[in-house]
XYZ file of C-alpha atoms in Angstrom:
506
model
C 0.000 0.000 0.000
C 1.362 3.402 -0.929
C 2.033 6.189 1.512
C -0.053 8.427 -0.780
C -3.273 6.988 0.729
C -2.347 8.458 4.113
C -3.409 11.998 5.119
C -1.255 14.885 3.951
C 1.196 15.999 6.631
C 1.833 19.556 7.836
C 4.586 21.429 6.030
C 7.984 20.704 7.567
C 9.599 23.839 6.106
C 7.551 26.358 8.095
C 9.471 26.672 11.372
C 7.782 29.960 12.192
C 4.381 28.231 12.296
C 5.747 25.406 14.467
C 7.127 28.040 16.866
C 3.799 29.851 17.098
C 1.961 26.547 17.590
C 4.414 25.504 20.303
C 3.969 28.785 22.142
C 0.194 28.385 22.028
C 0.329 24.805 23.294
C 2.576 25.769 26.194
C 0.440 28.823 26.961
C -2.589 26.561 27.417
C -0.618 24.107 29.623
C -0.857 21.415 26.943
C 1.995 19.525 28.610
C 2.429 16.146 30.283
C 1.857 17.710 33.710
C -1.079 19.774 32.461
C -2.761 16.703 30.986
C -2.361 14.726 34.175
C -3.909 17.526 36.187
C -6.815 17.960 33.764
C -7.660 14.335 33.071
C -6.730 12.669 36.334
C -4.574 9.575 36.628
C -7.149 6.965 35.418
C -8.071 8.825 32.215
C -4.413 9.746 31.581
C -3.381 6.103 31.912
C -6.257 5.014 29.663
C -4.875 7.171 26.843
C -1.692 5.076 26.907
C -3.927 2.046 26.265
C -5.622 3.788 23.315
C -8.817 4.149 25.348
C -10.330 7.593 24.816
C -13.735 7.499 26.534
C -12.448 8.624 29.974
C -10.578 11.540 28.373
C -13.639 12.523 26.328
C -15.679 12.658 29.533
C -13.010 14.761 31.224
C -12.932 17.350 28.414
C -16.576 18.327 28.107
C -15.827 21.918 29.082
C -14.580 24.760 26.917
C -11.230 25.721 28.423
C -8.249 26.150 26.065
C -6.624 22.962 27.371
C -9.779 20.905 26.873
C -10.045 22.261 23.342
C -6.474 21.188 22.521
C -6.905 17.735 24.059
C -9.999 17.092 21.953
C -8.283 18.420 18.847
C -4.835 16.820 18.966
C -5.158 13.828 21.301
C -8.732 12.677 20.757
C -8.935 13.691 17.085
C -12.338 15.315 17.447
C -13.520 18.158 15.196
C -13.777 21.359 17.230
C -15.689 24.551 16.363
C -13.498 27.072 14.565
C -14.348 29.838 17.012
C -13.177 27.791 20.010
C -9.871 26.922 18.368
C -9.299 30.502 17.254
C -9.229 31.525 20.914
C -6.211 29.246 21.450
C -4.291 28.763 18.197
C -3.325 30.796 15.132
C -5.948 28.963 13.093
C -5.295 30.558 9.709
C -1.572 29.781 9.843
C -2.210 26.225 11.097
C -4.700 25.523 8.306
C -2.508 27.097 5.638
C 0.548 25.055 6.739
C -1.425 21.837 7.154
C -1.537 21.313 10.938
C -5.323 21.715 10.814
C -7.945 21.096 8.146
C -11.402 22.622 7.790
C -14.323 20.260 8.409
C -17.768 21.318 7.222
C -18.560 24.984 7.528
C -17.497 25.839 11.052
C -15.146 23.180 12.457
C -11.476 22.252 12.164
C -9.653 18.974 12.833
C -6.032 18.002 13.350
C -4.119 16.251 10.570
C -1.671 14.594 12.987
C -1.613 13.417 16.583
C 0.381 15.762 18.834
C 1.190 14.295 22.232
C 2.952 16.083 25.113
C 6.086 14.287 26.257
C 8.153 15.228 29.279
C 11.916 15.355 28.720
C 14.361 13.940 31.277
C 15.173 17.377 32.706
C 11.600 18.639 32.707
C 11.550 19.771 29.071
C 8.124 20.151 27.475
C 8.346 18.238 24.210
C 5.719 17.168 21.674
C 5.732 13.916 19.699
C 3.970 13.990 16.337
C 2.528 10.818 14.812
C -0.152 9.714 12.401
C -3.747 10.005 13.545
C -4.757 7.077 15.724
C -1.164 5.854 15.955
C 0.148 7.650 19.027
C 0.416 4.359 20.905
C -0.424 0.723 20.363
C -2.818 -1.123 22.595
C -5.082 -4.129 22.753
C -7.076 -2.866 19.825
C -4.150 -2.428 17.477
C -2.686 0.851 16.234
C -5.838 1.956 14.487
C -4.452 1.770 10.948
C -3.161 -0.973 8.678
C -1.541 1.416 6.262
C 1.949 0.332 5.277
C 3.661 3.632 5.993
C 1.999 4.765 9.230
C 4.260 6.411 11.782
C 3.709 5.601 15.436
C 4.308 7.826 18.409
C 5.659 6.974 21.841
C 5.431 3.374 23.027
C 7.023 1.238 25.670
C 9.905 0.280 23.377
C 10.657 3.944 22.609
C 10.836 4.961 26.248
C 12.848 1.857 27.164
C 15.538 2.668 24.601
C 15.590 6.329 25.615
C 16.031 5.267 29.241
C 18.955 2.890 28.697
C 20.886 5.195 26.345
C 24.194 6.576 27.607
C 23.824 10.361 27.825
C 27.371 11.684 27.729
C 28.100 14.718 25.504
C 29.032 13.666 21.959
C 29.820 15.482 18.739
C 27.868 13.123 16.470
C 24.894 10.816 17.105
C 22.995 8.560 14.690
C 19.367 7.452 15.079
C 18.640 4.546 12.735
C 14.960 4.010 11.926
C 13.924 7.232 13.616
C 10.142 6.806 13.283
C 8.537 9.836 14.908
C 11.908 11.154 16.066
C 11.855 10.327 19.785
C 15.448 9.103 19.974
C 16.690 11.968 17.804
C 14.926 14.389 20.151
C 16.676 12.916 23.192
C 20.029 12.873 21.385
C 19.698 16.549 20.478
C 20.164 17.380 24.180
C 23.749 16.094 24.299
C 24.913 15.722 20.684
C 26.319 18.567 18.607
C 25.056 16.927 15.420
C 22.218 14.390 15.053
C 21.679 12.291 11.945
C 18.356 10.426 11.660
C 17.544 7.827 9.013
C 14.447 5.881 8.023
C 13.325 3.763 5.104
C 9.953 5.524 5.290
C 10.079 9.124 3.960
C 6.911 9.877 5.932
C 8.773 9.083 9.142
C 11.507 11.578 8.257
C 8.873 14.240 7.628
C 7.228 13.548 10.995
C 10.613 13.572 12.751
C 11.202 17.074 11.395
C 7.812 18.108 12.813
C 8.557 16.549 16.213
C 11.886 18.357 16.495
C 10.482 21.702 15.354
C 7.425 21.553 17.624
C 9.639 20.566 20.573
C 11.976 23.504 20.042
C 14.924 21.216 19.258
C 17.587 21.786 16.575
C 16.878 20.264 13.176
C 18.515 16.902 12.423
C 20.271 15.693 9.284
C 17.453 13.512 7.862
C 18.330 10.755 5.376
C 16.156 8.192 3.626
C 17.298 4.574 3.430
C 17.523 1.221 5.183
C 19.848 0.642 8.131
C 23.325 2.050 7.403
C 22.706 2.600 3.659
C 22.328 6.404 3.973
C 25.573 6.687 5.965
C 28.737 7.423 4.028
C 31.715 5.082 4.377
C 33.823 7.777 6.056
C 31.201 8.734 8.669
C 31.529 7.509 12.249
C 29.649 8.356 15.436
C 30.100 8.387 19.183
C 26.502 7.259 19.710
C 24.260 5.060 17.570
C 20.737 4.229 18.715
C 18.005 2.224 17.050
C 14.552 0.949 17.867
C 14.432 -0.971 14.582
C 11.549 -2.853 12.951
C 12.595 -5.965 14.869
C 9.433 -8.056 14.633
C 10.108 -11.562 13.288
C 7.207 -12.039 10.891
C 6.354 -13.704 7.580
C 6.659 -10.837 5.111
C 6.873 -7.101 5.754
C 3.363 -5.677 5.830
C 3.992 -2.834 8.261
C 7.076 -0.677 7.771
C 7.179 0.514 11.385
C 7.638 -2.987 12.818
C 8.436 -5.644 10.160
C 12.056 -5.722 9.061
C 11.523 -7.487 5.751
C 14.445 -9.878 6.278
C 14.201 -13.538 7.204
C 13.973 -14.376 10.906
C 16.138 -12.121 13.076
C 18.515 -11.224 10.236
C 17.679 -7.510 10.397
C 18.726 -7.223 14.034
C 21.825 -9.340 13.405
C 22.840 -7.185 10.425
C 22.276 -3.995 12.402
C 24.500 -5.150 15.258
C 27.231 -6.582 13.056
C 27.480 -3.463 10.900
C 27.529 -1.025 13.818
C 31.119 -1.732 14.845
C 32.648 -0.072 11.802
C 30.509 3.042 12.362
C 31.579 3.627 15.962
C 34.399 5.890 17.081
C 36.749 4.649 19.797
C 34.821 4.506 23.078
C 31.517 5.129 21.308
C 28.284 3.308 22.140
C 25.701 1.609 19.921
C 22.447 0.712 21.649
C 19.544 -1.259 20.200
C 16.324 -3.002 21.065
C 16.017 -6.351 19.342
C 14.219 -9.655 18.975
C 16.151 -12.882 18.521
C 15.203 -16.443 17.745
C 15.546 -19.333 20.165
C 16.330 -22.103 17.697
C 15.995 -25.776 18.481
C 19.385 -27.310 19.292
C 21.131 -23.929 19.568
C 22.134 -21.944 22.644
C 20.532 -18.495 22.382
C 23.460 -16.873 24.176
C 25.934 -18.307 21.672
C 23.714 -17.027 18.881
C 23.920 -13.488 20.219
C 27.649 -13.647 20.919
C 28.138 -14.428 17.234
C 26.463 -11.119 16.347
C 28.985 -8.939 18.196
C 31.409 -7.275 15.759
C 35.154 -7.446 16.276
C 36.639 -4.632 18.305
C 33.557 -4.152 20.483
C 32.662 -4.913 24.063
C 29.030 -5.957 24.430
C 26.370 -6.176 27.106
C 23.244 -8.042 25.999
C 20.274 -8.380 28.336
C 17.332 -10.648 27.553
C 14.294 -9.118 29.235
C 11.508 -11.390 28.011
C 10.922 -14.674 26.196
C 7.678 -15.689 24.480
C 6.795 -18.984 22.894
C 5.922 -18.722 19.212
C 2.154 -18.805 19.785
C 2.266 -15.918 22.276
C 4.538 -13.974 19.962
C 2.314 -14.430 16.906
C -0.787 -13.423 18.859
C 0.902 -10.296 20.224
C 1.781 -8.918 16.815
C -1.426 -10.003 15.082
C -3.259 -8.005 17.738
C -0.845 -5.120 17.291
C -1.982 -4.860 13.672
C -5.656 -5.256 14.623
C -5.921 -8.509 12.638
C -7.929 -10.141 15.423
C -10.760 -7.678 14.784
C -11.307 -8.707 11.182
C -12.580 -11.827 9.478
C -12.003 -14.912 11.627
C -10.876 -17.089 8.723
C -8.394 -14.444 7.556
C -7.026 -14.108 11.095
C -6.566 -17.858 11.403
C -4.812 -17.999 8.035
C -2.377 -15.269 9.124
C -1.777 -17.018 12.456
C -1.056 -20.248 10.584
C 1.411 -18.456 8.302
C 3.354 -17.160 11.324
C 3.567 -20.634 12.828
C 4.613 -22.109 9.460
C 7.476 -19.601 9.321
C 8.658 -20.481 12.827
C 8.386 -24.215 12.175
C 10.434 -23.926 8.985
C 13.186 -22.137 10.931
C 12.956 -24.500 13.934
C 12.186 -21.528 16.172
C 10.669 -22.494 19.517
C 10.597 -19.054 21.174
C 11.532 -15.415 20.637
C 13.598 -13.293 23.013
C 13.429 -9.538 23.468
C 15.998 -7.296 25.061
C 18.717 -4.684 24.904
C 22.013 -4.811 23.060
C 24.781 -2.334 23.878
C 28.110 -2.238 22.046
C 31.121 -0.121 22.935
C 34.071 0.303 20.609
C 37.297 -0.727 22.344
C 40.974 -1.020 21.499
C 41.371 -3.969 23.869
C 42.796 -7.213 22.534
C 40.315 -9.095 24.735
C 36.817 -7.617 24.265
C 34.248 -8.402 26.941
C 30.928 -9.949 25.894
C 28.286 -10.343 28.592
C 25.026 -12.076 27.638
C 22.522 -12.539 30.435
C 18.865 -13.004 31.223
C 17.358 -10.425 33.577
C 13.520 -10.353 33.488
C 13.223 -8.613 36.849
C 12.183 -4.982 37.512
C 14.837 -2.312 36.975
C 15.015 1.389 37.752
C 14.911 3.622 34.703
C 16.692 5.654 33.465
C 19.621 3.240 33.165
C 21.988 5.247 30.975
C 24.442 5.857 33.815
C 24.187 2.201 34.860
C 25.095 1.091 31.334
C 28.076 3.438 31.180
C 29.267 2.307 34.628
C 29.053 -1.338 33.527
C 31.623 -0.691 30.808
C 33.756 1.400 33.162
C 33.917 -1.642 35.437
C 34.791 -3.857 32.472
C 37.790 -1.604 31.802
C 38.793 -1.593 35.462
C 38.711 -5.380 35.851
C 40.327 -6.071 32.491
C 43.340 -4.000 33.510
C 43.891 -5.755 36.848
C 45.052 -9.247 37.724
C 44.278 -10.830 41.108
C 47.313 -9.272 42.772
C 46.273 -5.787 41.657
C 42.727 -6.478 42.809
C 43.923 -7.403 46.303
C 45.961 -4.209 46.471
C 42.956 -2.064 45.481
C 40.520 -0.259 47.755
C 36.739 -0.603 47.471
C 33.584 0.701 49.065
C 30.097 -0.757 49.192
C 27.823 0.847 46.590
C 24.902 2.952 47.896
C 21.595 1.325 48.798
C 22.849 -2.251 49.125
C 21.102 -4.381 51.717
C 21.985 -7.816 53.083
C 19.447 -10.617 53.475
C 20.137 -13.798 55.435
C 18.192 -16.888 54.451
C 17.905 -19.953 56.646
C 15.722 -21.918 59.020
C 14.322 -20.057 62.050
C 16.575 -20.439 65.054
C 19.527 -21.785 63.049
C 22.934 -20.617 64.270
C 24.154 -19.779 60.756
C 22.187 -18.753 57.635
C 21.993 -21.158 54.717
C 23.141 -18.348 52.466
C 23.538 -14.585 52.376
C 22.118 -12.367 49.605
C 23.284 -8.869 48.708
C 20.557 -6.861 46.977
C 20.650 -3.557 45.078
C 17.839 -1.036 45.331
C 19.015 1.046 42.366
C 19.818 0.491 38.693
C 19.523 -3.156 37.659
C 18.389 -4.089 41.182
C 20.513 -7.204 41.165
C 20.711 -9.796 43.884
C 23.662 -12.144 44.341
C 24.506 -14.918 46.773
C 27.745 -14.628 48.726
C 29.398 -16.765 51.379
C 30.077 -15.448 54.891
C 33.529 -14.231 53.858
C 32.065 -12.335 50.891
C 29.358 -10.780 53.048
C 31.867 -9.786 55.718
C 34.257 -8.395 53.121
C 31.534 -6.279 51.456
C 30.316 -4.982 54.787
C 33.783 -3.774 55.826
C 34.619 -2.072 52.515
C 34.620 1.683 53.105
C 37.651 2.620 51.010
C 40.160 2.857 53.837
C 41.794 -0.600 53.702
C 43.000 -2.591 50.710
C 41.153 -5.767 49.793
C 44.141 -7.852 50.855
C 44.324 -6.205 54.300
C 40.614 -6.840 54.843
C 40.983 -10.507 53.890
C 43.928 -10.912 56.257
C 41.787 -9.547 59.096
C 38.902 -11.871 58.172
C 41.294 -14.853 58.040
C 42.526 -14.084 61.529
C 38.937 -13.707 62.771
C 37.699 -17.033 61.362
C 40.938 -18.957 61.901
C 41.702 -19.552 58.210
C 45.047 -19.490 56.430
C 45.319 -15.948 54.988
C 47.247 -17.193 51.945
C 44.496 -19.638 51.039
C 41.831 -16.965 51.602
C 43.702 -14.537 49.330
C 43.882 -17.248 46.672
C 40.194 -18.119 46.605
C 38.487 -14.754 47.197
C 39.493 -12.591 44.192
C 36.948 -14.338 41.955
C 34.177 -13.326 44.356
C 35.511 -9.766 44.605
C 35.679 -9.592 40.813
C 32.016 -10.645 40.544
C 30.895 -8.099 43.137
C 32.731 -5.332 41.264
C 31.440 -6.516 37.882
C 27.831 -6.444 39.063
C 28.142 -3.072 40.792
C 27.992 -4.103 44.448
C 31.511 -2.792 45.117
C 32.975 0.434 43.753
C 36.711 0.982 43.251
C 38.136 3.891 45.233
C 40.833 6.098 43.721
């Protein structure tokens, strides 16, 4: 289906109109905080599920904010006179943000959704009508080139991205421009690419309406629009990672077999990264019969890169097919057609011997080390977003440990990371616990078992004594040979540092 069947978008070369529209939206408190106050938490949350009835009930008045909510979020025609009290109607109609309906009403041509930036910025995400978010009812359109707004995947990627200042950032598959908008805060130059020209147009609108600098927008698939001599300090991508038979929907279906799109994206990123630069992706990967999924992902990592890959969720093939058939709204159509599509998905998985599909985060960092570190793990538990600093600190610890043998580790000083608690597990009344657990209350919120020596060591670490001196004191306390204790404990210290329970001092 051609993009030409979709509604005409507002002009992207009229920054003065976007500025006037932004000023009007902010003047009416059309912001994330303003919406929450107007609608209340239940109706606000319902919008994220594509349920509009509570918000319609909450906007039956005639205040400027209620007018804007009905116009841009609920896609309701609003009387011209009401809108004229809030917006520069003539300019918005002439530039395509609004369209006349009947004799005395206007309607929005795009969804405009307030979005709060990480430092309290008031941003606006533009998307196609009815496509601001997904939901149980599907995105509201089966058009091939629709552009979605903010979803859980978008905010997840934005939260895990390392936010250090960079000179050049690349957003591959920009969609509505959310990642490019975040990158504009800390990157001197932002390049955004997409196979869908409509997405590039909407990204320009998102940036302009949010008051952000314009990005270098390029049409093409994956790294195709990037010149051979161009490299970046940050690459981010929320790609069309869905493993599906065919490529019906540009925003989600990669058009390559199986998980080849995600694999290609990861493998090609290494050559585009500058030394020390990060590439961060969301991805799906196949769990293939007779193959270790962790080995599969390790094979994706390009040479010259450290990697941290976290599997957050696994679905069997039936759950996965149902999720994405519902995403497209296929379950609401003809039953026989739905069953035929479902069957086609299962045929594809059977042919590839796929038993399940994993979802998670992939972070690469360009390194000059001769021994790159590749960590592949499963962590389905709750985490504390944003995690950008946690991701950066993970690779800092990789560098620290890689540069130190056991002797250097014992000579080093450590302190217990903030907000670590100790849990002792055992039978009531027992003299000693069966095991001790250290648990984080920040970042990844990890928990790890340690023996009594490990627990005692962590508890004493305050940066004043070297690891070796602490172990000598523990050996004397428990009556153990200090040489043997020094020999067997570095592995446990290394793990506690690697997972962020202990922080190097100095």
